[in-house]
Amino acid sequence: MDADWLEFHPNPKTPDFPLPEGAVDAHCHIFGPSPEFPFAPERKYTPCNAGKEQLFALRDHLGFTRNVIVQATCHGRDNRALVDACLASEGRARGIVSIGADVSGRELEEMHAAGVRGVRFNFVKRLADATPREVFLEIADRIRKFGWHIVVYFEAADLEELIPFLRRLPNIIVVDHMGRPDVSKGVDHPDFQRFLELMAEESRIWSKVTCLERLTNTGPPYDDAVPFAKAVTDAFPDRVLWGTDWPHPNMKSHMPDDGALVDIIPRIAVTETLQHRLLVRNPAELYWH
Ligand code: 0GY
């Protein structure tokens, strides 16, 4: 099937910003390759193939040491491609899977042994059909004994309604892309301030300061979105993660150069100490403890 969105950048630049030793790309995906790892019949988009070899080559080119691979919705609950990549990474990749409450204890154990450290709950309606909250709570309970955390993906408009549910989750929660703020409203807008307040109230909540290329209205170098990522990093330096989001599913406006994305990091984490926490210490604590 033909891809219905842009292909990833064919030739990303070598970053000018030298990544610190041990840096982790904490949000990326792999797609297929199909037919070895077919896409899910219920998917909302069909990506191009972007397999583990390409991801590992990008990791090395950009100067990352390790990856956290997040199950993308186009693979549904079939985590085989992700698990295969984790196993092939020689300990240099961890995974975040998508599962149902019917997952067996043995499947969980096998995924843990492969390097899985969390599940993703997707609330973005254009990407995934709704899952009942009771099911999510059951999954949250099942994964506790493995010490896994929960990655949540939602859009800013849904935050208020989700807060009581998030508070009920017993696990560490990692919010994808800062909860996708509307950057045209500015950092001081009550919607984004509400997100910062939630992080202040709940020390279990972490945020990925990622996807400026998705949030921007002005395009590279994302001057309108950088202040949001910087605000979260300044306020919660011990609970932030950064990732490329390669191969950038559903990007239609432009396809970012992953090397240029790395060059934005020093505008988000403006001191060496902050950069080390964002890129090395925080992901190591969550994924390689
Ligand atoms: C992202 C964002 C998107 C897609 C997915 O799982 C996915 O399909 O995450 C999106 O379209 O916003 O984080 O990569």
Coordinates of C-alpha atoms and ligand atoms in Angstrom, one line a residue:
M1 CA 0.0 0.0 0.0
D2 CA 1.3 3.5 -0.8
A3 CA 2.3 5.8 2.1
D4 CA -0.1 8.6 2.8
W5 CA 2.4 11.0 4.4
L6 CA 5.9 12.3 3.8
E7 CA 8.8 9.9 3.9
F8 CA 11.5 10.5 6.5
H9 CA 14.5 12.8 5.6
P10 CA 16.8 10.8 3.3
N11 CA 20.1 12.5 4.4
P12 CA 20.0 14.2 7.8
K13 CA 22.9 16.6 8.6
T14 CA 25.5 15.8 11.2
P15 CA 24.4 17.8 14.2
D16 CA 26.4 20.9 15.1
F17 CA 25.4 20.2 18.7
P18 CA 27.6 17.3 20.0
L19 CA 25.4 15.0 22.0
P20 CA 26.7 14.0 25.4
E21 CA 28.1 10.5 25.9
G22 CA 25.2 8.1 26.7
A23 CA 22.5 10.3 25.0
V24 CA 19.1 8.6 24.5
D25 CA 16.6 9.2 21.7
A26 CA 13.7 8.6 23.9
H27 CA 10.9 8.8 21.4
C28 CA 11.1 7.1 18.0
H29 CA 9.2 4.4 16.1
I30 CA 9.8 1.7 13.6
F31 CA 7.4 0.8 10.8
G32 CA 7.6 -2.7 9.5
P33 CA 9.2 -3.4 7.3
S34 CA 6.1 -5.0 5.8
P35 CA 5.4 -7.8 4.8
E36 CA 7.7 -9.2 7.6
F37 CA 5.9 -7.1 10.1
P38 CA 2.5 -6.2 8.6
F39 CA 0.7 -3.0 9.6
A40 CA -2.5 -3.4 11.6
P41 CA -5.8 -3.7 9.7
E42 CA -7.4 -1.1 12.0
R43 CA -4.6 1.5 11.4
K44 CA -5.6 5.1 10.6
Y45 CA -2.6 5.7 8.4
T46 CA -0.2 3.6 6.3
P47 CA 3.4 4.7 6.7
C48 CA 6.4 3.9 4.6
N49 CA 8.7 1.2 5.8
A50 CA 11.3 2.3 8.4
G51 CA 12.9 -0.7 10.0
K52 CA 15.4 -1.3 12.8
E53 CA 18.5 -1.1 10.6
Q54 CA 17.6 2.4 9.5
L55 CA 16.8 3.5 13.0
F56 CA 20.1 2.2 14.4
A57 CA 22.0 3.8 11.5
L58 CA 20.3 7.1 12.4
R59 CA 21.1 6.6 16.0
D60 CA 24.8 6.3 15.2
H61 CA 24.8 9.1 12.6
L62 CA 23.3 11.6 15.1
G63 CA 25.5 10.5 18.0
F64 CA 22.9 8.8 20.2
T65 CA 23.9 5.8 22.3
R66 CA 20.5 4.3 22.8
N67 CA 16.8 4.4 21.7
V68 CA 13.4 4.1 23.3
I69 CA 11.1 2.7 20.6
V70 CA 7.4 3.6 21.1
Q71 CA 4.7 1.4 19.5
A72 CA 3.0 3.4 16.8
T73 CA -0.7 3.1 16.2
C74 CA -0.2 1.8 12.7
H75 CA 1.0 -1.5 14.2
G76 CA -1.9 -1.7 16.6
R77 CA -1.3 -4.2 19.4
D78 CA 1.1 -6.3 17.3
N79 CA 4.4 -5.4 19.0
R80 CA 6.5 -7.9 17.1
A81 CA 8.5 -5.4 15.0
L82 CA 9.3 -3.4 18.2
V83 CA 10.3 -6.5 20.2
D84 CA 12.4 -7.7 17.3
A85 CA 14.2 -4.4 17.2
C86 CA 14.8 -4.4 21.0
L87 CA 16.2 -7.9 20.8
A88 CA 18.5 -6.9 17.9
S89 CA 19.8 -3.8 19.7
E90 CA 22.1 -5.6 22.1
G91 CA 20.6 -3.8 25.0
R92 CA 20.7 -0.4 23.4
A93 CA 16.9 -0.1 22.8
R94 CA 14.0 -0.2 25.2
G95 CA 10.4 -0.4 24.1
I96 CA 6.9 0.9 24.9
V97 CA 4.2 -1.4 23.8
S98 CA 0.5 -1.3 23.1
I99 CA -1.4 -4.2 24.8
G100 CA -4.9 -5.3 25.8
A101 CA -6.0 -6.4 29.2
D102 CA -6.1 -9.9 27.8
V103 CA -2.3 -10.1 27.5
S104 CA -0.9 -13.1 29.3
G105 CA 1.6 -13.0 32.1
R106 CA 4.0 -15.0 30.0
E107 CA 3.7 -12.5 27.2
L108 CA 4.5 -9.7 29.6
E109 CA 7.5 -11.6 30.9
E110 CA 8.8 -12.1 27.4
M111 CA 8.4 -8.5 26.5
H112 CA 10.1 -7.4 29.7
A113 CA 13.1 -9.7 28.9
A114 CA 13.3 -8.2 25.5
G115 CA 13.6 -4.7 26.9
V116 CA 10.0 -3.4 27.2
R117 CA 9.5 -1.0 30.0
G118 CA 6.1 0.6 29.5
V119 CA 2.8 0.7 27.7
R120 CA 1.3 3.5 25.7
F121 CA -2.3 4.7 26.1
N122 CA -3.4 6.7 23.1
F123 CA -6.2 9.1 23.5
V124 CA -5.7 10.9 20.1
K125 CA -9.0 10.2 18.4
R126 CA -7.6 10.5 14.8
L127 CA -5.1 7.8 15.6
A128 CA -6.8 5.2 17.7
D129 CA -10.3 4.0 18.5
A130 CA -11.2 4.7 22.2
T131 CA -10.4 2.2 24.8
P132 CA -12.6 2.0 27.9
R133 CA -10.9 3.6 31.0
E134 CA -11.5 0.4 33.0
V135 CA -9.4 -1.5 30.5
F136 CA -6.6 1.0 30.8
L137 CA -6.8 0.7 34.6
E138 CA -6.6 -3.1 34.4
I139 CA -3.6 -2.9 32.2
A140 CA -2.0 -0.3 34.6
D141 CA -2.5 -2.8 37.4
R142 CA -1.1 -5.8 35.4
I143 CA 2.2 -4.0 34.6
R144 CA 2.9 -2.8 38.1
K145 CA 4.9 -5.8 39.1
F146 CA 7.3 -5.2 36.2
G147 CA 7.9 -1.6 37.3
W148 CA 6.7 -0.4 33.9
H149 CA 5.4 3.1 33.3
I150 CA 2.6 4.5 31.1
V151 CA 3.1 6.8 28.1
V152 CA 0.0 8.8 27.4
Y153 CA -0.7 10.6 24.2
F154 CA -3.5 13.2 24.1
E155 CA -4.2 16.6 22.7
A156 CA -4.4 19.7 24.8
A157 CA -8.2 20.0 24.5
D158 CA -8.6 16.7 26.2
L159 CA -6.4 17.4 29.2
E160 CA -9.0 18.7 31.6
E161 CA -11.3 15.8 31.1
L162 CA -8.4 13.3 31.5
I163 CA -6.9 14.7 34.7
P164 CA -9.1 12.6 37.1
F165 CA -8.1 9.5 35.2
L166 CA -4.4 10.3 35.1
R167 CA -4.5 10.8 38.9
R168 CA -5.9 7.3 39.3
L169 CA -3.1 5.6 37.5
P170 CA -0.7 4.2 40.0
N171 CA 2.4 4.2 37.7
I172 CA 4.8 6.8 36.5
I173 CA 3.2 8.6 33.6
V174 CA 5.1 10.1 30.6
V175 CA 3.2 12.6 28.6
D176 CA 4.0 12.6 24.9
H177 CA 4.8 16.0 23.3
M178 CA 3.9 18.1 26.4
G179 CA 0.2 17.2 25.8
R180 CA 0.3 18.9 22.4
P181 CA -0.2 22.5 23.4
D182 CA -1.6 25.0 20.9
V183 CA 1.6 27.1 20.6
S184 CA -0.2 30.0 19.0
K185 CA -1.7 30.8 22.4
G186 CA 1.7 31.3 24.1
V187 CA 3.3 29.7 27.1
D188 CA 1.3 31.9 29.6
H189 CA -2.1 30.7 28.3
P190 CA -4.1 29.0 31.0
D191 CA -4.2 25.8 29.0
F192 CA -0.5 25.3 29.1
Q193 CA -0.2 26.6 32.6
R194 CA -2.7 24.0 33.6
F195 CA -0.4 21.3 32.3
L196 CA 2.6 22.8 34.2
E197 CA 0.4 22.9 37.3
L198 CA -0.5 19.2 36.9
M199 CA 3.2 18.3 36.7
A200 CA 3.8 20.4 39.8
E201 CA 1.0 18.6 41.6
E202 CA 1.9 15.1 40.5
S203 CA 5.5 14.2 40.8
R204 CA 4.8 10.9 39.0
I205 CA 4.2 12.8 35.7
W206 CA 7.0 13.3 33.3
S207 CA 6.9 14.9 29.9
K208 CA 8.6 14.5 26.6
V209 CA 9.7 17.9 25.4
T210 CA 9.4 16.7 21.8
C211 CA 7.7 17.3 18.5
L212 CA 8.2 21.0 18.1
E213 CA 8.0 20.2 14.4
R214 CA 4.4 19.0 14.9
L215 CA 3.4 21.8 17.2
T216 CA 4.9 24.7 15.2
N217 CA 2.9 27.0 13.0
T218 CA 5.9 28.9 11.8
G219 CA 8.1 26.0 10.7
P220 CA 11.8 25.4 11.3
P221 CA 13.6 26.4 13.5
Y222 CA 10.4 26.3 15.5
D223 CA 10.7 29.6 17.3
D224 CA 7.1 29.5 18.3
A225 CA 7.3 26.0 19.9
V226 CA 10.8 26.2 21.6
P227 CA 9.6 28.3 24.6
F228 CA 7.1 25.5 25.6
A229 CA 9.8 22.8 25.7
K230 CA 12.2 25.2 27.5
A231 CA 9.5 26.1 30.1
V232 CA 8.9 22.4 31.0
T233 CA 12.6 21.6 31.1
D234 CA 13.3 24.6 33.3
A235 CA 10.5 23.7 35.7
F236 CA 11.0 20.0 35.8
P237 CA 14.6 19.2 34.8
D238 CA 14.4 15.7 36.4
R239 CA 11.2 14.6 34.6
V240 CA 11.8 15.5 30.9
L241 CA 12.9 13.3 28.0
W242 CA 13.8 14.2 24.4
G243 CA 13.5 12.2 21.2
T244 CA 13.5 12.7 17.5
D245 CA 10.1 11.1 16.7
W246 CA 11.8 9.5 13.7
P247 CA 10.4 8.5 11.2
H248 CA 7.8 11.2 11.9
P249 CA 4.4 9.6 11.3
N250 CA 1.8 11.7 9.6
M251 CA 4.0 14.7 8.9
K252 CA 2.4 16.5 6.0
S253 CA 3.6 20.1 6.3
H254 CA 7.3 19.4 6.1
M255 CA 9.7 16.6 6.9
P256 CA 12.3 17.7 9.5
D257 CA 16.0 17.0 9.2
D258 CA 16.8 14.9 12.3
G259 CA 20.2 16.5 12.6
A260 CA 18.6 20.0 12.7
L261 CA 16.2 18.7 15.4
V262 CA 19.2 17.8 17.5
D263 CA 20.6 21.3 17.0
I264 CA 17.5 22.7 18.7
I265 CA 18.2 20.8 22.0
P266 CA 20.5 23.6 23.5
R267 CA 17.7 26.0 23.1
I268 CA 15.4 23.7 25.1
A269 CA 18.0 22.7 27.8
V270 CA 20.3 25.7 28.0
T271 CA 23.0 24.5 30.3
E272 CA 25.2 21.4 30.2
T273 CA 23.7 20.2 33.4
L274 CA 20.2 20.4 31.9
Q275 CA 21.3 18.7 28.7
H276 CA 22.8 15.9 30.7
R277 CA 19.6 15.4 32.7
L278 CA 17.4 15.5 29.6
L279 CA 19.4 13.3 27.4
V280 CA 21.4 11.0 29.7
R281 CA 20.4 10.8 33.3
N282 CA 16.6 11.0 33.1
P283 CA 16.2 8.3 30.4
A284 CA 18.8 6.1 32.1
E285 CA 16.8 6.3 35.3
L286 CA 13.5 5.4 33.6
Y287 CA 14.7 2.8 31.1
W288 CA 18.0 1.3 32.1
H289 CA 17.9 1.1 35.9
Ligands
0GY1 C1 4.0 10.6 17.3 C2 2.8 11.2 16.8 C3 1.8 10.7 16.0 C4 1.6 9.3 15.7 C5 1.8 8.3 16.5 O1 1.5 6.1 17.1 C6 1.3 6.9 16.3 O2 0.8 6.6 15.2 O3 2.5 8.5 17.6 C7 0.9 11.7 15.4 O4 0.3 11.4 14.4 O5 0.7 12.7 16.1 O6 4.3 10.7 18.5 O7 4.8 10.0 16.6

